[in-house]
Amino acid sequence: MLPDLFGPENRRRCIERLGRLRGYPVYRKPISTSAVLIPLCLVQNVPSILFLQRSGHLRTHPSEIGFPGGKCDITDEDVVHTALRETYEELGIAPNSVDVWARLPRFDARSTIYPVLGFCGHLDLSSYESDLHSTSVTSGGQRLHLNPDEVSNVFARSIDWLSSPENLFYSEFRLHSTFFLLPETAGRLDSHPDAHSLQPHQVRYTLPAFGSHPLTGSVGPRIWGLTAIMAYYVLSSLLPHGLSCSDDVSSRLLPLLGRKSLHFDEH
């Protein structure tokens, strides 16, 4: 991997590319607003992205893989402040040690989520999992202090690992209800002329996933859902030549960069 991947020139190019991503139009007031930090980092001098596994005792999304973050407080200055505050509370990474690069377009799930991309410098993950083989060798980076009430584990995936065609897959889903297609409710797919006549089984969407299903022999947690989408956007903008993957995966995931991931079956 290029040693200057997190250098000033590539930083500028990545921010410029992320700025071209189009956000979704706002059709309704969100129930709640959250922010997450996508932590770029160096682990043993290897460019990586840091992920966490949520505590199994949490009421929402227990044990799921994600990024540090949480709900916005009224005392937060903005979503960047929220992302940095939550990262410190969950992982012990000081806000002043994070070089904030950019804010990605918002995502709507159960709450509206604002991803923030930042570089956390050198991290010492010798006590945790990564795809690097020499995890017993530390680089003198910042050590993490996990909040056990919120985080059960952390792990790093190198940019090399994440960008390898062998590790990039896709998950395909079908909508259970056409409720999400109605523009007067959630605003999805309002430009499709047959939105009101489509049946749930006729609408499917494709999302990226990193790491194969355990049945295929892959070791370690699979990165999927919104976390994988965010990582996919970042990698597509961070890598000078974009992500390389099979034609089948590429044809399905490329529309994501235009914020279009829905597909339709014939009536």
Short mmCIF file of N, CA and C in Angstrom, two decimals, residues 23-99:
data_model
loop_
_atom_site.label_atom_id
_atom_site.label_comp_id
_atom_site.label_asym_id
_atom_site.label_seq_id
_atom_site.Cartn_x
_atom_site.Cartn_y
_atom_site.Cartn_z
N GLY A 23 -26.29 13.73 -1.45
CA GLY A 23 -27.10 13.31 -0.32
C GLY A 23 -28.54 13.08 -0.73
N TYR A 24 -29.29 12.41 0.13
CA TYR A 24 -30.70 12.19 -0.13
C TYR A 24 -31.50 13.44 0.24
N PRO A 25 -32.57 13.75 -0.49
CA PRO A 25 -33.43 14.87 -0.10
C PRO A 25 -34.14 14.56 1.21
N VAL A 26 -34.40 15.58 2.01
CA VAL A 26 -35.07 15.42 3.29
C VAL A 26 -36.57 15.56 3.10
N TYR A 27 -37.33 14.49 3.40
CA TYR A 27 -38.77 14.51 3.24
C TYR A 27 -39.51 14.58 4.57
N ARG A 28 -38.82 14.29 5.64
CA ARG A 28 -39.49 14.27 6.93
C ARG A 28 -38.48 14.60 8.02
N LYS A 29 -38.98 15.06 9.13
CA LYS A 29 -38.11 15.36 10.25
C LYS A 29 -37.65 14.06 10.89
N PRO A 30 -36.34 13.87 11.08
CA PRO A 30 -35.85 12.61 11.65
C PRO A 30 -36.29 12.44 13.09
N ILE A 31 -36.47 11.18 13.48
CA ILE A 31 -36.84 10.88 14.87
C ILE A 31 -35.69 11.24 15.80
N SER A 32 -34.48 10.94 15.38
CA SER A 32 -33.29 11.28 16.15
C SER A 32 -32.12 11.45 15.20
N THR A 33 -31.08 12.08 15.67
CA THR A 33 -29.90 12.33 14.85
C THR A 33 -28.66 11.78 15.55
N SER A 34 -27.86 11.06 14.80
CA SER A 34 -26.64 10.47 15.34
C SER A 34 -25.46 10.81 14.43
N ALA A 35 -24.27 10.58 14.94
CA ALA A 35 -23.05 10.77 14.15
C ALA A 35 -22.06 9.68 14.50
N VAL A 36 -21.28 9.25 13.52
CA VAL A 36 -20.24 8.25 13.74
C VAL A 36 -18.93 8.74 13.15
N LEU A 37 -17.84 8.26 13.70
CA LEU A 37 -16.52 8.55 13.16
C LEU A 37 -16.02 7.33 12.40
N ILE A 38 -15.60 7.54 11.16
CA ILE A 38 -14.92 6.49 10.39
C ILE A 38 -13.44 6.70 10.63
N PRO A 39 -12.80 5.87 11.48
CA PRO A 39 -11.44 6.15 11.93
C PRO A 39 -10.37 5.57 11.00
N LEU A 40 -9.79 6.41 10.18
CA LEU A 40 -8.58 6.03 9.47
C LEU A 40 -7.44 5.99 10.48
N CYS A 41 -6.52 5.05 10.32
CA CYS A 41 -5.44 4.96 11.30
C CYS A 41 -4.26 4.20 10.70
N LEU A 42 -3.15 4.28 11.38
CA LEU A 42 -1.96 3.49 11.05
C LEU A 42 -1.75 2.47 12.16
N VAL A 43 -1.74 1.21 11.80
CA VAL A 43 -1.48 0.13 12.75
C VAL A 43 -0.21 -0.56 12.29
N GLN A 44 0.85 -0.45 13.10
CA GLN A 44 2.17 -0.93 12.70
C GLN A 44 2.58 -0.31 11.37
N ASN A 45 2.27 0.98 11.22
CA ASN A 45 2.59 1.77 10.03
C ASN A 45 1.81 1.33 8.79
N VAL A 46 0.79 0.52 8.96
CA VAL A 46 -0.02 0.06 7.83
C VAL A 46 -1.33 0.85 7.81
N PRO A 47 -1.67 1.52 6.69
CA PRO A 47 -2.93 2.25 6.59
C PRO A 47 -4.12 1.31 6.80
N SER A 48 -5.00 1.68 7.71
CA SER A 48 -6.10 0.80 8.10
C SER A 48 -7.34 1.61 8.45
N ILE A 49 -8.44 0.89 8.66
CA ILE A 49 -9.67 1.46 9.20
C ILE A 49 -10.02 0.69 10.46
N LEU A 50 -10.41 1.41 11.50
CA LEU A 50 -10.74 0.80 12.78
C LEU A 50 -12.24 0.54 12.88
N PHE A 51 -12.59 -0.65 13.34
CA PHE A 51 -13.99 -1.02 13.56
C PHE A 51 -14.16 -1.45 15.01
N LEU A 52 -15.39 -1.42 15.48
CA LEU A 52 -15.67 -1.91 16.83
C LEU A 52 -16.83 -2.89 16.81
N GLN A 53 -16.90 -3.69 17.85
CA GLN A 53 -18.06 -4.56 18.07
C GLN A 53 -18.80 -4.05 19.29
N ARG A 54 -20.08 -3.75 19.11
CA ARG A 54 -20.87 -3.20 20.19
C ARG A 54 -21.08 -4.24 21.29
N SER A 55 -21.27 -3.75 22.49
CA SER A 55 -21.50 -4.63 23.62
C SER A 55 -22.77 -5.46 23.41
N GLY A 56 -22.72 -6.69 23.86
CA GLY A 56 -23.89 -7.55 23.75
C GLY A 56 -25.00 -7.19 24.71
N HIS A 57 -24.72 -6.26 25.64
CA HIS A 57 -25.72 -5.86 26.63
C HIS A 57 -26.54 -4.65 26.18
N LEU A 58 -26.19 -4.05 25.05
CA LEU A 58 -26.92 -2.88 24.58
C LEU A 58 -28.32 -3.27 24.10
N ARG A 59 -29.26 -2.35 24.25
CA ARG A 59 -30.64 -2.62 23.83
C ARG A 59 -30.79 -2.57 22.32
N THR A 60 -30.01 -1.74 21.65
CA THR A 60 -30.11 -1.62 20.20
C THR A 60 -28.81 -2.10 19.55
N HIS A 61 -28.95 -2.89 18.51
CA HIS A 61 -27.82 -3.42 17.73
C HIS A 61 -26.76 -4.08 18.61
N PRO A 62 -27.14 -4.96 19.55
CA PRO A 62 -26.12 -5.61 20.39
C PRO A 62 -25.19 -6.48 19.56
N SER A 63 -23.90 -6.41 19.89
CA SER A 63 -22.84 -7.24 19.31
C SER A 63 -22.60 -6.97 17.82
N GLU A 64 -23.21 -5.94 17.26
CA GLU A 64 -23.01 -5.66 15.84
C GLU A 64 -21.70 -4.93 15.60
N ILE A 65 -21.20 -5.06 14.36
CA ILE A 65 -19.97 -4.39 13.94
C ILE A 65 -20.32 -2.99 13.46
N GLY A 66 -19.51 -2.01 13.84
CA GLY A 66 -19.79 -0.65 13.41
C GLY A 66 -18.62 0.27 13.66
N PHE A 67 -18.93 1.56 13.65
CA PHE A 67 -17.95 2.61 13.95
C PHE A 67 -18.35 3.28 15.26
N PRO A 68 -17.41 3.92 15.94
CA PRO A 68 -17.77 4.65 17.16
C PRO A 68 -18.70 5.80 16.85
N GLY A 69 -19.67 6.01 17.71
CA GLY A 69 -20.62 7.10 17.49
C GLY A 69 -21.86 6.92 18.33
N GLY A 70 -22.78 7.87 18.20
CA GLY A 70 -24.01 7.81 18.97
C GLY A 70 -24.88 9.02 18.72
N LYS A 71 -25.91 9.18 19.54
CA LYS A 71 -26.88 10.25 19.36
C LYS A 71 -26.27 11.61 19.68
N CYS A 72 -26.77 12.61 18.96
CA CYS A 72 -26.34 13.99 19.20
C CYS A 72 -26.98 14.53 20.47
N ASP A 73 -26.19 15.19 21.29
CA ASP A 73 -26.68 15.87 22.48
C ASP A 73 -26.93 17.33 22.16
N ILE A 74 -27.82 17.95 22.92
CA ILE A 74 -28.13 19.36 22.68
C ILE A 74 -26.92 20.23 22.98
N THR A 75 -25.97 19.71 23.75
CA THR A 75 -24.77 20.48 24.07
C THR A 75 -23.68 20.35 23.00
N ASP A 76 -23.86 19.44 22.04
CA ASP A 76 -22.87 19.27 20.97
C ASP A 76 -22.93 20.46 20.01
N GLU A 77 -21.77 20.93 19.60
CA GLU A 77 -21.71 22.05 18.67
C GLU A 77 -22.25 21.67 17.29
N ASP A 78 -21.91 20.47 16.84
CA ASP A 78 -22.34 19.98 15.53
C ASP A 78 -22.12 18.47 15.50
N VAL A 79 -22.39 17.85 14.35
CA VAL A 79 -22.26 16.39 14.27
C VAL A 79 -20.80 15.94 14.37
N VAL A 80 -19.87 16.79 13.96
CA VAL A 80 -18.45 16.45 14.12
C VAL A 80 -18.11 16.34 15.61
N HIS A 81 -18.61 17.29 16.38
CA HIS A 81 -18.40 17.26 17.83
C HIS A 81 -19.00 16.00 18.43
N THR A 82 -20.18 15.61 17.95
CA THR A 82 -20.82 14.38 18.43
C THR A 82 -19.95 13.16 18.15
N ALA A 83 -19.47 13.05 16.92
CA ALA A 83 -18.67 11.89 16.53
C ALA A 83 -17.39 11.80 17.37
N LEU A 84 -16.74 12.92 17.58
CA LEU A 84 -15.49 12.92 18.35
C LEU A 84 -15.76 12.64 19.83
N ARG A 85 -16.83 13.21 20.36
CA ARG A 85 -17.17 12.97 21.76
C ARG A 85 -17.47 11.50 22.01
N GLU A 86 -18.29 10.92 21.14
CA GLU A 86 -18.65 9.51 21.29
C GLU A 86 -17.44 8.60 21.13
N THR A 87 -16.55 8.95 20.21
CA THR A 87 -15.34 8.14 20.01
C THR A 87 -14.46 8.15 21.26
N TYR A 88 -14.37 9.30 21.90
CA TYR A 88 -13.60 9.39 23.14
C TYR A 88 -14.27 8.58 24.25
N GLU A 89 -15.60 8.68 24.34
CA GLU A 89 -16.31 7.96 25.39
C GLU A 89 -16.23 6.45 25.20
N GLU A 90 -16.22 5.99 23.95
CA GLU A 90 -16.25 4.56 23.68
C GLU A 90 -14.86 3.94 23.60
N LEU A 91 -13.90 4.67 23.00
CA LEU A 91 -12.58 4.09 22.72
C LEU A 91 -11.44 4.81 23.41
N GLY A 92 -11.69 5.98 23.98
CA GLY A 92 -10.62 6.71 24.64
C GLY A 92 -9.71 7.47 23.70
N ILE A 93 -10.10 7.64 22.43
CA ILE A 93 -9.29 8.42 21.48
C ILE A 93 -9.62 9.90 21.67
N ALA A 94 -8.61 10.68 22.05
CA ALA A 94 -8.83 12.09 22.35
C ALA A 94 -9.25 12.86 21.11
N PRO A 95 -10.25 13.74 21.22
CA PRO A 95 -10.70 14.52 20.06
C PRO A 95 -9.60 15.32 19.39
N ASN A 96 -8.66 15.86 20.19
CA ASN A 96 -7.60 16.68 19.59
C ASN A 96 -6.54 15.86 18.87
N SER A 97 -6.66 14.52 18.94
CA SER A 97 -5.72 13.67 18.21
C SER A 97 -6.28 13.22 16.86
N VAL A 98 -7.51 13.65 16.54
CA VAL A 98 -8.17 13.24 15.30
C VAL A 98 -8.13 14.39 14.30
N ASP A 99 -7.57 14.12 13.13
CA ASP A 99 -7.58 15.09 12.02
C ASP A 99 -8.84 14.84 11.20
#
